């Protein structure tokens, strides 16, 4: 497993805060995967991400990108920002110019590209995220979901190796959330490692290939979803919900589950049920 980002025993306390936001955080993000970062409010998700882009610097421990300890000098940080993109929870804090087309181009311009490359990268990012129709609309006329996709397009256009999304689904209606998740999938298909902070266990279970569970500034568990979510005891202890699919699966008689992987999504579960339920009741 090749790692793109790593935190090794990282500690960080905000100025004037009582407790540590990161209290010996050790976790790994595999390259090429879709990772979900889980944890309640205050668990340290946003602080973790701010360390990945060098906005915050560990007071103890180390952060590594591509196996190398971060270099907090001017050049080192410039390189880091090319490799790691962060999409903030609130798009208002990320969008600067008047329209999606201008805003995406602005991000590329500050990365120092020539105008023709800027034009090409802007158009390809807008297209990939289905924003062409909205490209020249004033950003303040866009819905929250559209603003979030614009912010994502801006980060994606610079082609980082990894994109971190801080609770991208927050405050979205289900339709906009679905569209945004589709866009995130597109970005992953384009070869970018994607990391998403969320507290939606169901989305995380079906979406992610790798899960990290944070609690009070530490990482309590990391691994593939079917291994993490079967640890009911720890999930309960942390007050985290078991994904509906895992819960339903575990309610089936043990004999029916033996030797089988837990279904990853509703479709897999339905397929399983359809092939095992006969005559509306009997189970084979
Ligand atoms: N700017 C800040 N100043 C002081 N404390 C902060 C600040 N930001 C976050 N914290 C504290 O750090 C801890 C971790 O917060 P955060 O990383 O935002 O968690 P999450 O994103 O998982 O909700 C919390 O206790 C929070 O109150
Ligand atoms: Mg947060």
Short mmCIF file of C-alpha atoms and ligand atoms in Angstrom, two decimals:
data_model
loop_
_atom_site.label_atom_id
_atom_site.label_comp_id
_atom_site.label_asym_id
_atom_site.label_seq_id
_atom_site.Cartn_x
_atom_site.Cartn_y
_atom_site.Cartn_z
CA UNK A 1 0.00 0.00 0.00
CA UNK A 2 1.60 3.26 -1.14
CA UNK A 3 0.81 6.18 1.15
CA UNK A 4 0.13 9.69 -0.06
CA UNK A 5 -0.23 11.32 3.37
CA UNK A 6 0.80 10.28 6.84
CA UNK A 7 0.48 11.76 10.31
CA UNK A 8 2.91 10.44 12.91
CA UNK A 9 2.07 11.19 16.51
CA UNK A 10 1.00 14.74 15.65
CA UNK A 11 -0.01 17.05 18.48
CA UNK A 12 -1.58 20.47 18.10
CA UNK A 13 -3.35 22.80 20.53
CA UNK A 14 -4.95 26.01 19.26
CA UNK A 15 -3.86 29.21 20.99
CA UNK A 16 -6.14 29.82 24.01
CA UNK A 17 -7.80 26.39 23.68
CA UNK A 18 -8.15 24.23 26.79
CA UNK A 19 -7.46 20.82 25.31
CA UNK A 20 -5.44 19.52 22.36
CA UNK A 21 -7.18 19.40 18.96
CA UNK A 22 -4.74 16.70 17.85
CA UNK A 23 -3.46 14.57 20.70
CA UNK A 24 -1.00 12.12 19.14
CA UNK A 25 -2.65 11.67 15.76
CA UNK A 26 -1.23 8.74 13.79
CA UNK A 27 -2.91 7.78 10.53
CA UNK A 28 -2.26 6.89 6.91
CA UNK A 29 -3.96 7.82 3.65
CA UNK A 30 -3.33 5.30 0.84
CA UNK A 31 -2.64 6.66 -2.63
CA UNK A 32 -5.32 6.18 -5.27
CA UNK A 33 -8.09 5.32 -2.85
CA UNK A 34 -11.24 7.01 -1.61
CA UNK A 35 -10.82 7.64 2.11
CA UNK A 36 -13.54 8.70 4.54
CA UNK A 37 -12.45 10.49 7.71
CA UNK A 38 -15.11 9.86 10.35
CA UNK A 39 -15.66 11.46 13.73
CA UNK A 40 -18.01 13.65 15.72
CA UNK A 41 -17.84 17.43 15.76
CA UNK A 42 -14.62 18.44 17.44
CA UNK A 43 -12.89 15.11 16.78
CA UNK A 44 -10.14 16.88 14.82
CA UNK A 45 -11.09 16.35 11.16
CA UNK A 46 -10.63 19.95 10.02
CA UNK A 47 -7.46 20.37 12.08
CA UNK A 48 -6.09 17.20 10.49
CA UNK A 49 -6.71 18.63 7.01
CA UNK A 50 -5.18 22.02 7.84
CA UNK A 51 -2.00 20.11 8.76
CA UNK A 52 -1.98 18.34 5.39
CA UNK A 53 -1.68 21.62 3.49
CA UNK A 54 0.76 23.19 5.93
CA UNK A 55 -1.63 25.91 7.15
CA UNK A 56 -1.05 24.49 10.62
CA UNK A 57 2.28 23.08 11.74
CA UNK A 58 2.53 20.22 14.24
CA UNK A 59 3.71 21.18 17.72
CA UNK A 60 4.88 17.59 18.10
CA UNK A 61 5.23 14.70 15.65
CA UNK A 62 5.40 14.88 11.86
CA UNK A 63 3.26 15.05 8.74
CA UNK A 64 4.54 13.28 5.60
CA UNK A 65 3.51 13.68 1.99
CA UNK A 66 4.69 11.02 -0.48
CA UNK A 67 6.90 9.57 2.24
CA UNK A 68 8.76 12.85 2.91
CA UNK A 69 8.39 15.02 6.00
CA UNK A 70 6.76 18.36 5.11
CA UNK A 71 9.10 21.24 4.46
CA UNK A 72 7.58 24.43 5.85
CA UNK A 73 9.86 26.77 3.91
CA UNK A 74 8.36 28.94 1.16
CA UNK A 75 9.36 26.57 -1.65
CA UNK A 76 8.36 23.49 0.28
CA UNK A 77 4.90 24.90 0.93
CA UNK A 78 4.48 25.87 -2.73
CA UNK A 79 5.29 22.31 -3.74
CA UNK A 80 2.96 20.93 -1.08
CA UNK A 81 0.05 23.06 -2.33
CA UNK A 82 0.60 21.67 -5.82
CA UNK A 83 0.37 18.13 -4.46
CA UNK A 84 -2.45 18.54 -1.91
CA UNK A 85 -5.67 20.47 -2.50
CA UNK A 86 -8.15 21.34 0.25
CA UNK A 87 -11.84 22.06 -0.36
CA UNK A 88 -13.14 23.97 2.64
CA UNK A 89 -16.49 23.15 4.23
CA UNK A 90 -17.87 26.60 3.41
CA UNK A 91 -17.48 27.46 -0.30
CA UNK A 92 -17.93 31.17 0.51
CA UNK A 93 -14.48 31.05 2.08
CA UNK A 94 -12.96 29.55 -1.06
CA UNK A 95 -14.60 31.34 -3.99
CA UNK A 96 -13.12 34.71 -4.81
CA UNK A 97 -14.16 35.95 -8.26
CA UNK A 98 -17.55 36.56 -9.87
CA UNK A 99 -18.23 33.50 -11.99
CA UNK A 100 -17.17 29.83 -11.93
CA UNK A 101 -15.09 30.29 -15.11
CA UNK A 102 -13.24 33.29 -13.67
CA UNK A 103 -12.79 31.68 -10.29
CA UNK A 104 -11.35 28.42 -11.61
CA UNK A 105 -9.00 30.34 -13.94
CA UNK A 106 -7.90 32.56 -11.05
CA UNK A 107 -6.64 29.57 -9.07
CA UNK A 108 -4.60 28.40 -12.05
CA UNK A 109 -3.20 31.86 -12.69
CA UNK A 110 -1.89 32.04 -9.14
CA UNK A 111 -0.20 28.69 -9.80
CA UNK A 112 1.74 30.51 -12.53
CA UNK A 113 0.49 28.84 -15.75
CA UNK A 114 0.43 30.40 -19.20
CA UNK A 115 -2.93 31.70 -20.49
CA UNK A 116 -3.56 28.96 -23.05
CA UNK A 117 -2.94 26.19 -20.47
CA UNK A 118 -5.14 28.07 -18.00
CA UNK A 119 -7.96 28.18 -20.55
CA UNK A 120 -7.67 24.47 -21.32
CA UNK A 121 -7.47 23.37 -17.67
CA UNK A 122 -10.39 25.62 -16.74
CA UNK A 123 -12.65 24.26 -19.47
CA UNK A 124 -11.74 20.66 -18.76
CA UNK A 125 -12.42 21.05 -15.02
CA UNK A 126 -15.75 22.80 -15.65
CA UNK A 127 -16.74 20.07 -18.07
CA UNK A 128 -15.71 17.23 -15.78
CA UNK A 129 -17.88 18.64 -12.99
CA UNK A 130 -20.84 19.44 -15.23
CA UNK A 131 -20.55 23.19 -14.67
CA UNK A 132 -20.35 24.42 -18.26
CA UNK A 133 -23.90 25.77 -18.31
CA UNK A 134 -23.25 27.70 -15.12
CA UNK A 135 -19.75 28.85 -16.03
CA UNK A 136 -20.63 32.52 -16.59
CA UNK A 137 -23.36 32.89 -14.01
CA UNK A 138 -22.65 35.19 -11.06
CA UNK A 139 -21.51 32.96 -8.20
CA UNK A 140 -23.89 34.66 -5.78
CA UNK A 141 -26.78 33.38 -7.91
CA UNK A 142 -25.66 29.74 -7.58
CA UNK A 143 -27.16 27.26 -5.12
CA UNK A 144 -25.02 25.96 -2.27
CA UNK A 145 -24.48 22.67 -4.11
CA UNK A 146 -23.38 24.51 -7.25
CA UNK A 147 -21.01 26.68 -5.21
CA UNK A 148 -19.51 23.57 -3.64
CA UNK A 149 -18.97 22.01 -7.04
CA UNK A 150 -17.36 25.24 -8.25
CA UNK A 151 -14.97 25.24 -5.29
CA UNK A 152 -14.14 21.60 -6.05
CA UNK A 153 -13.58 22.43 -9.75
CA UNK A 154 -11.14 25.18 -8.73
CA UNK A 155 -9.06 22.76 -6.68
CA UNK A 156 -9.31 19.94 -9.22
CA UNK A 157 -8.21 22.20 -12.10
CA UNK A 158 -4.76 22.55 -10.55
CA UNK A 159 -4.47 18.73 -10.71
CA UNK A 160 -3.20 17.92 -7.23
CA UNK A 161 -2.31 14.31 -6.36
CA UNK A 162 -4.78 14.33 -3.50
CA UNK A 163 -7.91 16.37 -2.73
CA UNK A 164 -9.24 16.71 0.80
CA UNK A 165 -12.90 17.63 1.17
CA UNK A 166 -14.04 18.93 4.54
CA UNK A 167 -17.62 17.73 5.11
CA UNK A 168 -18.65 18.39 1.50
CA UNK A 169 -22.22 17.19 2.00
CA UNK A 170 -23.07 19.46 4.92
CA UNK A 171 -26.27 21.50 4.47
CA UNK A 172 -27.02 19.94 1.08
CA UNK A 173 -30.39 18.51 0.10
CA UNK A 174 -30.28 14.85 -1.01
CA UNK A 175 -30.36 15.68 -4.76
CA UNK A 176 -27.45 18.14 -4.52
CA UNK A 177 -25.54 15.70 -2.34
CA UNK A 178 -25.93 12.99 -4.95
CA UNK A 179 -24.66 15.32 -7.66
CA UNK A 180 -21.68 16.35 -5.56
CA UNK A 181 -20.81 12.73 -4.75
CA UNK A 182 -20.97 11.99 -8.46
CA UNK A 183 -18.53 14.86 -9.11
CA UNK A 184 -16.20 13.54 -6.42
CA UNK A 185 -16.36 10.13 -8.13
CA UNK A 186 -15.41 11.76 -11.44
CA UNK A 187 -12.38 13.33 -9.81
CA UNK A 188 -11.32 10.00 -8.39
CA UNK A 189 -11.74 8.39 -11.81
CA UNK A 190 -9.43 11.08 -13.20
CA UNK A 191 -6.71 9.58 -10.99
CA UNK A 192 -6.85 11.83 -7.92
CA UNK A 193 -6.70 10.38 -4.39
CA UNK A 194 -9.81 11.64 -2.62
CA UNK A 195 -10.28 12.11 1.13
CA UNK A 196 -13.63 13.17 2.56
CA UNK A 197 -14.46 14.16 6.14
CA UNK A 198 -18.00 13.20 7.04
CA UNK A 199 -20.19 12.02 9.87
CA UNK A 200 -22.56 10.15 7.60
CA UNK A 201 -21.76 6.49 8.29
CA UNK A 202 -23.97 5.19 5.49
CA UNK A 203 -22.32 7.32 2.81
CA UNK A 204 -18.88 6.48 4.16
CA UNK A 205 -19.56 2.74 4.16
CA UNK A 206 -20.78 2.56 0.57
CA UNK A 207 -18.43 5.16 -0.87
CA UNK A 208 -15.02 4.67 0.73
CA UNK A 209 -12.26 2.08 0.16
CA UNK A 210 -10.45 3.18 3.32
CA UNK A 211 -11.86 4.47 6.60
CA UNK A 212 -10.20 6.34 9.44
CA UNK A 213 -12.10 6.97 12.65
CA UNK A 214 -11.12 9.97 14.75
CA UNK A 215 -12.02 10.63 18.35
CA UNK A 216 -10.83 13.53 20.49
CA UNK A 217 -7.75 14.23 18.44
CA UNK A 218 -6.60 10.65 17.94
CA UNK A 219 -7.18 8.00 15.29
CA UNK A 220 -8.97 5.04 16.85
CA UNK A 221 -9.23 2.82 13.80
CA UNK A 222 -8.14 2.64 10.17
CA UNK A 223 -8.81 0.05 7.49
CA UNK A 224 -11.21 -1.08 4.75
CA UNK A 225 -14.91 -0.38 5.52
CA UNK A 226 -15.94 -3.99 6.06
CA UNK A 227 -13.23 -4.40 8.70
CA UNK A 228 -13.82 -1.12 10.50
CA UNK A 229 -17.59 -1.23 10.77
CA UNK A 230 -17.80 -4.75 12.10
CA UNK A 231 -16.04 -3.52 15.25
CA UNK A 232 -19.40 -2.79 16.85
CA UNK A 233 -18.03 -2.41 20.32
CA UNK A 234 -15.70 0.42 19.42
CA UNK A 235 -18.27 2.12 17.19
CA UNK A 236 -20.74 2.04 20.07
CA UNK A 237 -18.16 3.25 22.55
CA UNK A 238 -17.43 6.22 20.26
CA UNK A 239 -21.14 6.87 19.81
CA UNK A 240 -20.97 6.27 16.05
CA UNK A 241 -23.83 4.72 14.16
CA UNK A 242 -23.40 1.33 12.46
CA UNK A 243 -24.22 1.68 8.72
CA UNK A 244 -27.72 0.41 7.96
CA UNK A 245 -26.42 -2.20 5.52
CA UNK A 246 -24.00 -3.68 8.06
CA UNK A 247 -26.68 -3.64 10.75
CA UNK A 248 -29.23 -5.42 8.54
CA UNK A 249 -26.63 -7.91 7.33
CA UNK A 250 -25.72 -8.83 10.88
CA UNK A 251 -29.37 -9.39 11.72
CA UNK A 252 -29.46 -12.30 9.24
CA UNK A 253 -28.85 -15.78 10.71
CA UNK A 254 -25.12 -16.48 10.94
CA UNK A 255 -25.39 -19.49 8.65
CA UNK A 256 -26.55 -17.28 5.79
CA UNK A 257 -23.65 -14.89 6.14
CA UNK A 258 -20.83 -17.35 6.64
CA UNK A 259 -17.93 -16.98 4.27
CA UNK A 260 -19.54 -14.01 2.50
CA UNK A 261 -18.39 -10.42 2.34
CA UNK A 262 -20.80 -7.87 3.78
CA UNK A 263 -22.64 -6.18 0.86
CA UNK A 264 -21.17 -2.75 0.12
CA UNK A 265 -24.37 -1.09 -1.04
CA UNK A 266 -28.11 -1.46 -1.42
CA UNK A 267 -27.80 -3.03 -4.88
CA UNK A 268 -25.45 -5.78 -3.69
CA UNK A 269 -27.75 -6.46 -0.75
CA UNK A 270 -30.80 -6.69 -3.02
CA UNK A 271 -28.99 -9.08 -5.35
CA UNK A 272 -28.08 -11.25 -2.40
CA UNK A 273 -31.65 -11.28 -1.07
CA UNK A 274 -33.15 -11.96 -4.49
CA UNK A 275 -30.95 -15.02 -4.91
CA UNK A 276 -31.57 -16.34 -1.38
CA UNK A 277 -35.23 -15.70 -0.71
CA UNK A 278 -37.64 -18.06 -2.38
CA UNK A 279 -41.44 -18.12 -2.48
CA UNK A 280 -41.71 -14.95 -0.46
CA UNK A 281 -40.43 -16.31 2.79
CA UNK A 282 -38.32 -19.43 2.68
CA UNK A 283 -34.60 -18.92 2.81
CA UNK A 284 -32.15 -21.21 1.07
N1 LIG B 1 -9.70 28.14 15.61
C1 LIG B 1 -9.82 27.40 16.72
N2 LIG B 1 -9.49 27.92 17.93
C2 LIG B 1 -9.58 27.17 19.06
N3 LIG B 1 -10.00 25.89 19.10
C3 LIG B 1 -10.36 25.34 17.92
C4 LIG B 1 -10.29 26.05 16.67
N4 LIG B 1 -10.69 25.23 15.68
C5 LIG B 1 -11.00 24.06 16.28
N5 LIG B 1 -10.80 24.12 17.61
C6 LIG B 1 -10.99 23.00 18.57
O1 LIG B 1 -10.17 21.92 18.17
C7 LIG B 1 -10.84 20.69 18.33
C8 LIG B 1 -10.91 19.96 16.98
O2 LIG B 1 -11.71 20.73 16.11
P1 LIG B 1 -11.90 20.43 14.57
O3 LIG B 1 -10.62 20.04 13.97
O4 LIG B 1 -12.61 21.60 13.99
O5 LIG B 1 -12.86 19.14 14.61
P2 LIG B 1 -13.91 18.61 13.53
O6 LIG B 1 -13.54 19.19 12.21
O7 LIG B 1 -13.77 17.13 13.59
O8 LIG B 1 -15.27 19.05 13.98
C9 LIG B 1 -12.20 21.03 18.91
O9 LIG B 1 -12.14 20.88 20.30
C10 LIG B 1 -12.40 22.47 18.53
O10 LIG B 1 -13.21 23.13 19.48
MG1 LIG B 2 -14.64 20.33 10.90
#
